[in-house]
Coordinates of C-alpha atoms in Angstrom, one line a residue:
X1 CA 14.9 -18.5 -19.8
X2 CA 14.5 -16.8 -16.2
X3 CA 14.1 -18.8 -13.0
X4 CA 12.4 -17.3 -10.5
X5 CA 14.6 -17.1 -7.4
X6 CA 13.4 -20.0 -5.4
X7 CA 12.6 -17.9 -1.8
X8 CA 10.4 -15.7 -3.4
X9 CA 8.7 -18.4 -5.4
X10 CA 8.1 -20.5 -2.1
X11 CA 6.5 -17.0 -0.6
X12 CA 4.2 -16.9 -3.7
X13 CA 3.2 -20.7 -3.3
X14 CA 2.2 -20.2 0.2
X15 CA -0.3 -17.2 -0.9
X16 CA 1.5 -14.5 -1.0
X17 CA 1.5 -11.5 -3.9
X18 CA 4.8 -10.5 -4.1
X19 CA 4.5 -6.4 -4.7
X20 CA 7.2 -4.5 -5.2
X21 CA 6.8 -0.8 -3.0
X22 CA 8.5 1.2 -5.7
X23 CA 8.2 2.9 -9.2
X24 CA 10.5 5.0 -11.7
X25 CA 11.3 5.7 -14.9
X26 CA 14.3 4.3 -15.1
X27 CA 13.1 0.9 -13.6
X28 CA 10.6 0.7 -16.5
X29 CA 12.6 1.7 -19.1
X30 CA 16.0 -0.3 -18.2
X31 CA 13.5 -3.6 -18.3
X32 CA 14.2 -4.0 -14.3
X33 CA 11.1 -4.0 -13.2
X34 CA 10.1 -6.8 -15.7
X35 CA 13.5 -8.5 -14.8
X36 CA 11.6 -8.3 -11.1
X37 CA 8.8 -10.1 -12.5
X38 CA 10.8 -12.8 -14.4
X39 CA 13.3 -13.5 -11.6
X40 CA 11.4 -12.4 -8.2
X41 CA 8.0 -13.3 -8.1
X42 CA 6.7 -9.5 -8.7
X43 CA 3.2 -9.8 -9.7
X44 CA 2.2 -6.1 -8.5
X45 CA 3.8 -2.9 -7.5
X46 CA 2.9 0.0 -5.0
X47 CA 3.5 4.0 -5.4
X48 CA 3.0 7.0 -2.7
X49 CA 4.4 10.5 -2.5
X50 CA 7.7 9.7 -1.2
X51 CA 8.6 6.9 -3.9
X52 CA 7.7 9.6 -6.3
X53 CA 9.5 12.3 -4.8
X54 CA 12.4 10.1 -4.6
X55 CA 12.5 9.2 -8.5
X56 CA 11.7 12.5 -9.7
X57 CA 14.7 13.9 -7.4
X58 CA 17.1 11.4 -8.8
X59 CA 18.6 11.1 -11.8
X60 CA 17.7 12.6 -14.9
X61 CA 15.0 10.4 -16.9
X62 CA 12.3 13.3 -16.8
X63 CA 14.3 16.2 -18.0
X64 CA 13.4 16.0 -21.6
X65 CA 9.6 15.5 -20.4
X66 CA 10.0 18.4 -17.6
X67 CA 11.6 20.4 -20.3
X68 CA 9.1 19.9 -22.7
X69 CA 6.4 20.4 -20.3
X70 CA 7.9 23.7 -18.7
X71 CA 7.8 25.2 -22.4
X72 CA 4.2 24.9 -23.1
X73 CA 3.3 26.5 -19.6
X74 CA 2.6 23.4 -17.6
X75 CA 1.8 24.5 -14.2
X76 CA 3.9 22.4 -11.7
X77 CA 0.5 20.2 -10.3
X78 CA -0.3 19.8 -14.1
X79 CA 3.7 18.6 -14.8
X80 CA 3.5 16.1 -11.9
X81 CA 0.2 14.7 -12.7
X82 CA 1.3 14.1 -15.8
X83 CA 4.2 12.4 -15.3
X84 CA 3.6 10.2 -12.4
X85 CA 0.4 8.9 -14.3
X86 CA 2.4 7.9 -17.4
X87 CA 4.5 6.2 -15.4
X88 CA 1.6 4.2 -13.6
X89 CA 0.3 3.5 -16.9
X90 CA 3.4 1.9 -18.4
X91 CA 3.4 0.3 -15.3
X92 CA 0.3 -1.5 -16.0
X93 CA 1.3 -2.3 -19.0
X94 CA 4.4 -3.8 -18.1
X95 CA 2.1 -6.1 -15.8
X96 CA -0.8 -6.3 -17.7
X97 CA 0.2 -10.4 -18.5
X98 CA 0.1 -11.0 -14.7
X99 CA -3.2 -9.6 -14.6
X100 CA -4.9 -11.6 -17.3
X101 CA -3.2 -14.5 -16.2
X102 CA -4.3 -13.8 -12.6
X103 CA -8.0 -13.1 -13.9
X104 CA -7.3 -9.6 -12.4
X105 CA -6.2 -10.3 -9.0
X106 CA -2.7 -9.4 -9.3
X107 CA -0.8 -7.1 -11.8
X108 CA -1.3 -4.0 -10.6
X109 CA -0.3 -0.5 -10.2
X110 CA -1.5 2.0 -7.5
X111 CA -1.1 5.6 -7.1
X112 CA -2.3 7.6 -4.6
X113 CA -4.7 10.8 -4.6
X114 CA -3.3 14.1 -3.3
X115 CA -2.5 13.8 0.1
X116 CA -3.3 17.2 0.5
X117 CA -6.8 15.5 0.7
X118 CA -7.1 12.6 2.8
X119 CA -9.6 14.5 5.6
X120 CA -11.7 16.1 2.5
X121 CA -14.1 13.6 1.1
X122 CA -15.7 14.6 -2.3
X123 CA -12.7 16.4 -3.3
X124 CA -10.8 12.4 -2.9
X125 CA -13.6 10.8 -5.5
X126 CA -13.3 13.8 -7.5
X127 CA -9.4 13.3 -8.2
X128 CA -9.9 9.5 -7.8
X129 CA -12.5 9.2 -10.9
X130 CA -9.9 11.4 -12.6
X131 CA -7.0 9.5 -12.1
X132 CA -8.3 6.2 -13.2
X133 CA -9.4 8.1 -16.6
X134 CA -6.0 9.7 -17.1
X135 CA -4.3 6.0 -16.5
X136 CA -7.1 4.4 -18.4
X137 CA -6.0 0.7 -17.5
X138 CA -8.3 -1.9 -15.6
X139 CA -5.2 -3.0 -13.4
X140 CA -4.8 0.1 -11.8
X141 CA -5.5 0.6 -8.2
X142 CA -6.7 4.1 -6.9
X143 CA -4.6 4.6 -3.4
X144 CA -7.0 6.1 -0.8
X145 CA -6.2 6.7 2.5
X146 CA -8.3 5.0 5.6
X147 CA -8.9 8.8 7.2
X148 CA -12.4 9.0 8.5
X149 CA -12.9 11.3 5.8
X150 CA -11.7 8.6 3.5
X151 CA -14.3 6.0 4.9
X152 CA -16.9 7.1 2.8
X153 CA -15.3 8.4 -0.2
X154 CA -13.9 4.6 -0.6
X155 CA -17.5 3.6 -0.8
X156 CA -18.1 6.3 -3.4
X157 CA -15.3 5.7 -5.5
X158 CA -16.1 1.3 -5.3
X159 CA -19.5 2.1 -6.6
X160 CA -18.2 3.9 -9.8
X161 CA -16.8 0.3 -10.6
X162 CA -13.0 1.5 -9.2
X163 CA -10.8 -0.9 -7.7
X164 CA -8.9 0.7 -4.9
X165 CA -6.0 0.6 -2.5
X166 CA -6.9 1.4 1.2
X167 CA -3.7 2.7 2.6
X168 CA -2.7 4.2 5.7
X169 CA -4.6 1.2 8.3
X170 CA -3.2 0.7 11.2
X171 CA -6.0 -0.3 14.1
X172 CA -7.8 -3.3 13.2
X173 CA -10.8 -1.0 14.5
X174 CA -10.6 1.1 11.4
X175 CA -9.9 -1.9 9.6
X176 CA -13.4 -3.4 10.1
X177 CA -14.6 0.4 8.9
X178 CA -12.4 -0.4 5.8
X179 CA -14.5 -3.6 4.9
X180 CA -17.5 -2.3 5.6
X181 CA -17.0 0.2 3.4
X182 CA -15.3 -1.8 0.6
X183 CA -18.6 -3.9 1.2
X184 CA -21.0 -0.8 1.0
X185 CA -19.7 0.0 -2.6
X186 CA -19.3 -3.0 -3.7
X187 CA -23.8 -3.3 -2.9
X188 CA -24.1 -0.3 -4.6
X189 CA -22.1 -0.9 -8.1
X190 CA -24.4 -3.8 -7.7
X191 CA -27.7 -1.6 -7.7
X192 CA -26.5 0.3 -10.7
X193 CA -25.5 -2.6 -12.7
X194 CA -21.2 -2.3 -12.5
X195 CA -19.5 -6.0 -13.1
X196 CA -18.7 -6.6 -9.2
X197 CA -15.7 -9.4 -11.0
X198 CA -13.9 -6.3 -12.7
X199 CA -13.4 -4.4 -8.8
X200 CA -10.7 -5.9 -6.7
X201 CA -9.6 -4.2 -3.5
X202 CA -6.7 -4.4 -1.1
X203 CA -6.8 -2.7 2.4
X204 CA -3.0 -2.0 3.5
X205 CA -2.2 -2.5 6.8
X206 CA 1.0 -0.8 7.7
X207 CA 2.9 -3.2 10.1
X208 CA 7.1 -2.1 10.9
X209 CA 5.2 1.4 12.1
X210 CA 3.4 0.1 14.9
X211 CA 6.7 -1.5 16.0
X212 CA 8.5 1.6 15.9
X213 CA 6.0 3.8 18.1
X214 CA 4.9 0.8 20.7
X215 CA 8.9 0.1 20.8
X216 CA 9.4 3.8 21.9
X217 CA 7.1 3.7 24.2
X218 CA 8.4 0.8 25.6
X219 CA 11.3 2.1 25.9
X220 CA 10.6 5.4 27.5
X221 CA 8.6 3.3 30.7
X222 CA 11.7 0.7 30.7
X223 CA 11.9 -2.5 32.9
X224 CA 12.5 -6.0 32.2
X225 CA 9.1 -7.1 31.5
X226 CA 7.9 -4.5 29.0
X227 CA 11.4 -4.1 27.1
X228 CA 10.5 -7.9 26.7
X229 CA 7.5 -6.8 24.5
X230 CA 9.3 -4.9 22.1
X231 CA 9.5 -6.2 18.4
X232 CA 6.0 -8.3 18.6
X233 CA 3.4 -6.1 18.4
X234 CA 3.3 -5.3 14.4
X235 CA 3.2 -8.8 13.4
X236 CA 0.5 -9.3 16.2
X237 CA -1.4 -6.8 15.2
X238 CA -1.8 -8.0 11.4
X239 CA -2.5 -11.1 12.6
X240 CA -5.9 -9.9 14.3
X241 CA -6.5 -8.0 10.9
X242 CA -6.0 -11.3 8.6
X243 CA -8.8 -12.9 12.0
X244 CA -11.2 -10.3 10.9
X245 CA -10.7 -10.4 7.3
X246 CA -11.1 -14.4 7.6
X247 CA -14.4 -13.5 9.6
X248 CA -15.7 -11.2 7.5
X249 CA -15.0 -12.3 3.9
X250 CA -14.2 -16.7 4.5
X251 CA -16.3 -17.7 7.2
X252 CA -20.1 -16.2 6.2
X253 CA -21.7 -12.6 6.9
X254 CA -23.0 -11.3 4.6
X255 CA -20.3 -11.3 1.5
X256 CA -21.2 -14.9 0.2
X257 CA -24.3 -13.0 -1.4
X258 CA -22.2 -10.9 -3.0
X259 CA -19.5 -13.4 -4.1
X260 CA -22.8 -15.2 -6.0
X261 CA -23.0 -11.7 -8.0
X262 CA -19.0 -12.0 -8.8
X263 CA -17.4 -9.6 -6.4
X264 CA -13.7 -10.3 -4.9
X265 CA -12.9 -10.4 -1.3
X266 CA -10.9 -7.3 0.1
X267 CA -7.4 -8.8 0.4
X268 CA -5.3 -7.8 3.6
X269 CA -1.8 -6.1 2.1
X270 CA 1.2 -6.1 4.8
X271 CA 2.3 -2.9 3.8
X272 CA 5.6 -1.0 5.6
X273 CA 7.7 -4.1 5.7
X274 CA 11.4 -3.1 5.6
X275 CA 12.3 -3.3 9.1
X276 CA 13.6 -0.5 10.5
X277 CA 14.9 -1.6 13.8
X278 CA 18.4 -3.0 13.2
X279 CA 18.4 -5.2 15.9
X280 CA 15.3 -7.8 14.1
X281 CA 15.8 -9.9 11.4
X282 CA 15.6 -7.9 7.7
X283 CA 12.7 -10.3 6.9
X284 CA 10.7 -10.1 9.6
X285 CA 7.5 -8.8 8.5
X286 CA 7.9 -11.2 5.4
X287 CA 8.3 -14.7 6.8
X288 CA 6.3 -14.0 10.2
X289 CA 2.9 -12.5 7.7
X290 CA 2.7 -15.3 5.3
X291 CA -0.6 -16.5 4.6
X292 CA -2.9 -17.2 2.1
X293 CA -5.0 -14.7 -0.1
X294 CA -2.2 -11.6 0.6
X295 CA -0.4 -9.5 -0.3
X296 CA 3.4 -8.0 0.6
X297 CA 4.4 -5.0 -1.0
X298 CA 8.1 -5.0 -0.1
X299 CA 11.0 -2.2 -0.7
X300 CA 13.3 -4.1 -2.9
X301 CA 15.9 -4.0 -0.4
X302 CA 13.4 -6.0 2.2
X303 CA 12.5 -8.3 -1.5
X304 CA 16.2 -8.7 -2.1
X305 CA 17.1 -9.6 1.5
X306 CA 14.0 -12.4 1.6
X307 CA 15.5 -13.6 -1.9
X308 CA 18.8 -14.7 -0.1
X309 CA 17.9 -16.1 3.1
X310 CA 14.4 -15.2 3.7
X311 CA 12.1 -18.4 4.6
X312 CA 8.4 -19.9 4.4
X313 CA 7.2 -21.8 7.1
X314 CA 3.6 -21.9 5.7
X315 CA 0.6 -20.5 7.3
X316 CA 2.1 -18.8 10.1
X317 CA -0.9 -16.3 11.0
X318 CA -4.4 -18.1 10.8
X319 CA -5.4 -19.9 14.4
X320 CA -2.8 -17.2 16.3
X321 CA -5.4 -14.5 17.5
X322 CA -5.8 -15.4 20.7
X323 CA -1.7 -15.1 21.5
X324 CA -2.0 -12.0 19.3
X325 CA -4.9 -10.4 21.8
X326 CA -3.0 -11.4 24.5
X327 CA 0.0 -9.6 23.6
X328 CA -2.0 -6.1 23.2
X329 CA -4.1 -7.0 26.8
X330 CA 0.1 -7.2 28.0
X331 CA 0.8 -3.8 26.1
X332 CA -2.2 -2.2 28.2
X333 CA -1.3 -3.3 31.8
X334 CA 2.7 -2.4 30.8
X335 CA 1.2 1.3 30.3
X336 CA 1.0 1.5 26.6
X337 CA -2.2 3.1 25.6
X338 CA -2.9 1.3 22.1
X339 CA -5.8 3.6 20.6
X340 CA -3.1 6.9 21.3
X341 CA -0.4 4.6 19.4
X342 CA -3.3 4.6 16.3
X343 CA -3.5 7.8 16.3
X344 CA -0.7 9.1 16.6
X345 CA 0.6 6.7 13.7
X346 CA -2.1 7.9 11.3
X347 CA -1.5 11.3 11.9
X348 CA 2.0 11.1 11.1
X349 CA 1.4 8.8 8.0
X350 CA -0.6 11.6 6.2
X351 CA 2.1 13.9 7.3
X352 CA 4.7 12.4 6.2
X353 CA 2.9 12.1 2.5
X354 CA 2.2 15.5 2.6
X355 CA 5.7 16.4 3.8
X356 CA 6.9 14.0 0.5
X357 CA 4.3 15.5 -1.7
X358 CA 5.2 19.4 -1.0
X359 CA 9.0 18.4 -1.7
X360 CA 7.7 17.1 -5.1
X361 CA 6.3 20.2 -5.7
X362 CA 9.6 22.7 -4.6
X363 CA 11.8 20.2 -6.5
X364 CA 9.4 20.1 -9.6
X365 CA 9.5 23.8 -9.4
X366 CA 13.0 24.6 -8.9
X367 CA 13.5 21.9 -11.6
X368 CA 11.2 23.7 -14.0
X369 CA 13.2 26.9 -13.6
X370 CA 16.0 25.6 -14.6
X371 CA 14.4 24.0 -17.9
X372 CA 13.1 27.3 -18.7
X373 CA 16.5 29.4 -18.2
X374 CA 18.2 27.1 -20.3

């Protein structure tokens, strides 16, 4: 029998989902992703554009289906729905025992609408309702992003009885949008009769990305003082998002009504936690984020590193908003101007989707070519 690698497991104890931020094929088929969940704590895993991009570009475990695909006329939108929602969906199924054992809280799967659409509203709960009927499993997760645009279509899509994935966070201004939202459609599945216990919700709150700008930054204004601010302010910034989520969903407002009718609270997920500064620890935004009720969707290079030396030192966010404000206030009078950082960062996370998602469709094409001239 598997043992589950004792790091991980400690992480898990302290509150932590373990998710893994990755998905092919070849990891389903060859039985590593269960080997993931047998040996590594992996109760959940994460797609976007670029993981996708990545597994259909590598390897060959979708020729046959591309092959097949191409021959009966598949358009290339129509051959990459396909097969990145039957990989979701044997994704799910893979994890559908963490789910029931979890009661639905973990075990699951998200992929992401279009990225082409994050500013366009009813065009996002259009392909939303239609993805989660093409997957057809009740531990999927819908992937939409936090635009302004994507505010409301959240609320939409919660009050069809969706669970979804809030992606792309990064102020914990637009964070607080995010719950309200989440907390909007969750009232009105309530009005129309939906079983509020069957929606979960994570909002992802992308962390090694705020490093990387702020670090910049830094950088460009130079000096002793603010070069000694670089590194901190990711972590401090999730840690004024898990505050808010405490004060919104633990300590009253106006959720405990709606926890009486069976709905879940919105979990913070610590998403873009492979660190990508050399110079800080490989674990960084895993041991310095643990806390209760999250979740960590890791690359498995960031999972593998925490599984050899990574560590748990409890609760290491709740009661630490006060240093964490104080660090931004610090950012401000160095010269860093923190609502440009947001934006900027947002910007460039739906760019960088599209950018993915329009090589998935040139590869996918070029790809199809092929199969047909063969």
């Amino acid at each position: 029998m598997s043992e589950q690698n004792p790091n991980l497991a400690a992480l898990s104890a302290a509150g932590v989902s373990v998710w893994l931020d990755d998905l092919s094929r070849e990891r389903i088929q060859s039985g590593n992703l269960q080997e993931l969940i047998d040996t590594h704590s992996v109760v959940g895993v994460t797609t976007n554009p670029t993981i996708f991009q990545h597994a259909l570009s590598h390897g060959d475990s979708y020729a046959t289906e591309v092959a097949e695909l191409a021959g009966r006329g598949a358009s290339v939108d129509e051959l990459i729905r396909t097969i990145t929602t039957d990989d979701v969906r044997s994704a799910c199924d893979v994890l559908a025992p963490v789910y029931e054992a979890t009661g639905g809280v973990d075990g699951r799967v998200s992929i992401e609408v279009d990225p082409s659409l994050a500013f366009e509203e009813d065009k996002t709960v259009t392909q939303a309702i239609e993805l989660w009927k093409i997957v057809d499993r009740p531990n999927l997760l819908i992937k939409i992003p936090a635009t302004k645009p994507g505010l409301p279509a959240i609320t939409r899509v919660i009050a069809e009885g969706i669970s979804v994935n809030v992606t792309l966070i990064f102020s914990v201004a637009r964070y607080r949008e995010v719950m309200s939202a989440y907390l909007a459609g969750l009232q009105a599945a309530r009005n129309t009769g939906h079983d509020l216990s069957r929606i979960h919700s994570v909002a992802s709150f992308f962390v090694s990305r705020v490093d990387t700008e702020i670090d910049k930054r830094l950088d460009e204004l130079g000096g002793d003082e603010r070069l000694a601010l670089r590194g901190k302010a990711g972590v401090a910034n999730a840690v004024l998002a898990y505050a808010a989520y405490q004060e919104v969903f633990v300590d009253g407002g106006d959720f405990p009504e709606l926890t009486a009718a069976g709905a879940n609270v919105q979990r913070p997920l610590w998403a873009s936690t492979g660190t990508k500064n050399p110079d800080y620890s490989d674990t960084l935004y895993v041991t310095d984020l643990a806390a209760p009720n999250t979740v960590n969707t890791m690359p498995e290079k960031t999972m593998q590193a925490f599984a050899d030396h990574g560590e748990v030192r409890g609760d290491v966010v709740s009661g630490h908003a006060a240093e964490a404000a104080q660090l931004f206030a610090s950012l401000e009078e160095a010269g860093i101007e923190i609502g440009d950082v947001f934006e900027v960062l947002e910007t460039e996370g739906v760019d960088k989707f599209m950018k993915s998602w329009q090589e998935l469709l040139d590869a996918t094409a070029d790809t199809m070519r092929s199969a047909k001239q063969r």
